[in-house]
PDB file of C-alpha atoms in Angstrom:
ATOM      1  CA  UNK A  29      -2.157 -14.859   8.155  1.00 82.00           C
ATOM      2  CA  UNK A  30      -2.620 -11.275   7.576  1.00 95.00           C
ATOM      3  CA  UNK A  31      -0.250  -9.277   5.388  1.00 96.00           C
ATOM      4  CA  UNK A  32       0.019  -5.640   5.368  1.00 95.00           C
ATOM      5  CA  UNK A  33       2.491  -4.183   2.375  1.00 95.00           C
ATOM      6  CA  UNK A  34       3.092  -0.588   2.822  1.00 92.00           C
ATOM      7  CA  UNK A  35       4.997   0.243  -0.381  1.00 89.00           C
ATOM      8  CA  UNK A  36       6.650   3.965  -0.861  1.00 86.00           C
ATOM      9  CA  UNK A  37       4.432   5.489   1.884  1.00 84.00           C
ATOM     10  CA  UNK A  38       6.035   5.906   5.211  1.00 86.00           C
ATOM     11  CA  UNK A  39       8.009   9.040   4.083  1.00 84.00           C
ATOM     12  CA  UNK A  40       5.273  10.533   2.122  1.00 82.00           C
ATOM     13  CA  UNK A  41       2.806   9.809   4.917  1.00 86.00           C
ATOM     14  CA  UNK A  42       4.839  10.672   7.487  1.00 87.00           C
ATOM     15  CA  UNK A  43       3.442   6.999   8.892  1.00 87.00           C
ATOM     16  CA  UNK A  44       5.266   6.543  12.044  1.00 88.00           C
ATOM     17  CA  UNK A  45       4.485  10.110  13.437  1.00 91.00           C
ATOM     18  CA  UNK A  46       0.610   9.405  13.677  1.00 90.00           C
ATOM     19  CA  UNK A  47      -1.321   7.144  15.516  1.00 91.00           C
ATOM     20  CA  UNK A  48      -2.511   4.912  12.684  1.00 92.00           C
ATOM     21  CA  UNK A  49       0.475   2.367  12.248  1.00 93.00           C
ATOM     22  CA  UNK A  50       1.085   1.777  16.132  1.00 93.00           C
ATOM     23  CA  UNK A  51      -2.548   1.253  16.358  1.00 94.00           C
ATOM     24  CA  UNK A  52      -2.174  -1.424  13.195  1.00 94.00           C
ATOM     25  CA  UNK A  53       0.967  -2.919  14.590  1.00 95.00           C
ATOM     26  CA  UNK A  54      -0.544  -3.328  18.189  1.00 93.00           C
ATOM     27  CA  UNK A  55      -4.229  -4.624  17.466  1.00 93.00           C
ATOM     28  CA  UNK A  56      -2.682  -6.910  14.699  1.00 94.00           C
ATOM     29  CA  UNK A  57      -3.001 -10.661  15.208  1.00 94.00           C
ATOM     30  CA  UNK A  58       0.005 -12.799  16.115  1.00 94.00           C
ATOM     31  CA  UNK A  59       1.580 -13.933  12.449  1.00 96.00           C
ATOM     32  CA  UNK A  60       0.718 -10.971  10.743  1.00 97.00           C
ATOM     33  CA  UNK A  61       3.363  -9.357   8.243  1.00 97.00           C
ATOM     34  CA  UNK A  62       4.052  -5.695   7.243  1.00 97.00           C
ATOM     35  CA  UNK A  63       5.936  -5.041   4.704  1.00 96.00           C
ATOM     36  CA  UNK A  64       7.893  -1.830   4.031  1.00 95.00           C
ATOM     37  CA  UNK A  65       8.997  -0.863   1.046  1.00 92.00           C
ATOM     38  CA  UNK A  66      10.111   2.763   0.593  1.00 90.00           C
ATOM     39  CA  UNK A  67      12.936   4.669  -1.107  1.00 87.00           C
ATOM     40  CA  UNK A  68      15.675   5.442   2.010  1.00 88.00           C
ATOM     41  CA  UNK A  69      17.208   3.362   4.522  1.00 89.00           C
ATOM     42  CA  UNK A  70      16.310   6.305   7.168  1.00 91.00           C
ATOM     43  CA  UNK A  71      12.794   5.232   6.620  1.00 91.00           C
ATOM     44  CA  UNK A  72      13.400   2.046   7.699  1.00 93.00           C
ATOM     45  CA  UNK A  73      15.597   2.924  11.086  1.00 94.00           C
ATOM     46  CA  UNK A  74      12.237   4.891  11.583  1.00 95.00           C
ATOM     47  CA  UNK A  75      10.035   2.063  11.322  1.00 95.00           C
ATOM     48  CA  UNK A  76      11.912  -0.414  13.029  1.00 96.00           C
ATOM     49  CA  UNK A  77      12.513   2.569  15.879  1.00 96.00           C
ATOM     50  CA  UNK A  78       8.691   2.596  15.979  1.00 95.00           C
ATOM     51  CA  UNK A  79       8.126  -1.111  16.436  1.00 96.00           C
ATOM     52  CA  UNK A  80      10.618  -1.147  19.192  1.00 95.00           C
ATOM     53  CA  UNK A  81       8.636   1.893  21.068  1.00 95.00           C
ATOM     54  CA  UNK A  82       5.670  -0.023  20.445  1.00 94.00           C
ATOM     55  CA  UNK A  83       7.105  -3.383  22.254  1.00 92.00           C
ATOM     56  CA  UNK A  84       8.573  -1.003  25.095  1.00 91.00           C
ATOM     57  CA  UNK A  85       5.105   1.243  25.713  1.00 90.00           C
ATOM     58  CA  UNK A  86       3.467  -2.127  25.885  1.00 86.00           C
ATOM     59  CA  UNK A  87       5.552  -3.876  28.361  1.00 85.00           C
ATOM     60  CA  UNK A  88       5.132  -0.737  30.782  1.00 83.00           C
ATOM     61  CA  UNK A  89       0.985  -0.498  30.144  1.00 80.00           C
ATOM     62  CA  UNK A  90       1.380  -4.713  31.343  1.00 75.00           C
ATOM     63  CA  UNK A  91       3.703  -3.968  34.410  1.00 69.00           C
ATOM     64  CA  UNK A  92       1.062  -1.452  35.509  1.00 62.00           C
ATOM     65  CA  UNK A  93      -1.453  -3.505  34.700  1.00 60.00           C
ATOM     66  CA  UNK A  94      -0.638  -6.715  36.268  1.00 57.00           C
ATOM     67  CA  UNK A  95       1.127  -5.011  39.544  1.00 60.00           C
ATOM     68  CA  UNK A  96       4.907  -4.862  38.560  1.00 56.00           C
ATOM     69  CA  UNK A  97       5.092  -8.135  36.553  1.00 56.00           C
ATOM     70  CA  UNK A  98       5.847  -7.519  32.873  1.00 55.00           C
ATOM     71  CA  UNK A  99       7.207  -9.644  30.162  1.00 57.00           C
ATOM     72  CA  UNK A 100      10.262  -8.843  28.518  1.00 55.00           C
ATOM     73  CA  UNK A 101      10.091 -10.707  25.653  1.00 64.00           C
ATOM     74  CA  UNK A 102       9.978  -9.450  22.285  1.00 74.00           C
ATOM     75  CA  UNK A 103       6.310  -9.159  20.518  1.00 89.00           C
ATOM     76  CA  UNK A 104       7.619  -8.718  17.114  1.00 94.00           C
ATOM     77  CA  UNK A 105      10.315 -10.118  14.611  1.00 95.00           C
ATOM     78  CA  UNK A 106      12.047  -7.182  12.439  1.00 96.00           C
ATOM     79  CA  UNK A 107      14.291  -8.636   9.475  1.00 96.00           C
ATOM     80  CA  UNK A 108      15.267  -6.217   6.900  1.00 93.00           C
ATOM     81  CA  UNK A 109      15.403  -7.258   3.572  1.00 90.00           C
ATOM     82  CA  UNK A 110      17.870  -5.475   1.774  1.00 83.00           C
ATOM     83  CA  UNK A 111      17.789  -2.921  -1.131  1.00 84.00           C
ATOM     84  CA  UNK A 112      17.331  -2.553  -4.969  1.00 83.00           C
ATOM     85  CA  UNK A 113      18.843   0.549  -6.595  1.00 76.00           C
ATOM     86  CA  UNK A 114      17.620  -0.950 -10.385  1.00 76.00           C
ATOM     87  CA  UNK A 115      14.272  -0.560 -11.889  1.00 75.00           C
ATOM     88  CA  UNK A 116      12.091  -0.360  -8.579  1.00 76.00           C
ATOM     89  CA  UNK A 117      14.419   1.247  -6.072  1.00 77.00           C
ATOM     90  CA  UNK A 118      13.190   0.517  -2.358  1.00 85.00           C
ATOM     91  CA  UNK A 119      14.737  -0.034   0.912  1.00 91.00           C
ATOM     92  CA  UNK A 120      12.843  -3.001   2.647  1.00 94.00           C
ATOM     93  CA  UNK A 121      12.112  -3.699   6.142  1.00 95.00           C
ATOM     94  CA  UNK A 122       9.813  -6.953   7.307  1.00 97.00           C
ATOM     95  CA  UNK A 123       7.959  -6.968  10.467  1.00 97.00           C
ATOM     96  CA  UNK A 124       5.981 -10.245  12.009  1.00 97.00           C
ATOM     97  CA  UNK A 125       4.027  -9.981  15.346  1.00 95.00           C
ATOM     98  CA  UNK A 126       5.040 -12.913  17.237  1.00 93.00           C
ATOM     99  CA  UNK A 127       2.617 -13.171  20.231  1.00 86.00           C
ATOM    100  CA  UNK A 128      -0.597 -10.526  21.150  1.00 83.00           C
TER     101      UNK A 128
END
C-alpha cells in the first residue's frame, strides 16, 4: 500500500493547478492513499473537484479508446476527515484509488 500525505501544501503549491498531482493520482496503484491536510476547507472542495475531473477525463480517454464503451464506475474513494481548529489546525480530505 502506498501512502502519499500532502500536509499544508495544496494552497501554497497551488497543487491542483499543475500537472504533478493528476499525474500522481492517475499512475498511482489501486489501494494507494493521499492524504490532505491543509489549513481551509476551500482547499479541500479543490482537491476533491480535482479527483472527480480526473475520474471524468479518464472515462472519456477509455470511451475513445475502446470505441464508445466506457466504465462509469468510480476509480477513487474521497472521505473527508474532518477539522482541528486546536494546536495543528488543518482541514482533511482522504483519497484511495480503488481500481487502475
Amino acid at each position: 500500500m502506498d501512502l502519499l500525505l500532502f500536509s499544508h501544501v495544496t494552497r501554497e503549491s497551488q497543487a491542483c493547478r499543475h500537472e504533478l498531482l493528476p499525474t500522481l493520482l492517475r499512475r498511482s496503484r489501486p489501494g494507494a492513499i493521499f492524504i490532505f491536510l491543509d489549513m481551509y476547507t476551500s482547499d479541500m472542495t479543490e482537491v476533491q473537484d480535482l479527483v472527480r475531473q480526473v475520474e471524468r477525463e479518464d472515462v472519456a480517454a477509455a470511451v475513445d479508446v475502446n470505441c464508445g464503451a466506457g466504465s462509469a464506475a468510480c476509480r477513487f474513494k474521497i472521505v473527508r476527515v474532518g477539522c482541528s481548529e486546536e494546536h495543528y489546525a488543518f482541514c482533511g480530505l482522504a483519497v484511495c484509488k480503488l481500481r487502475p
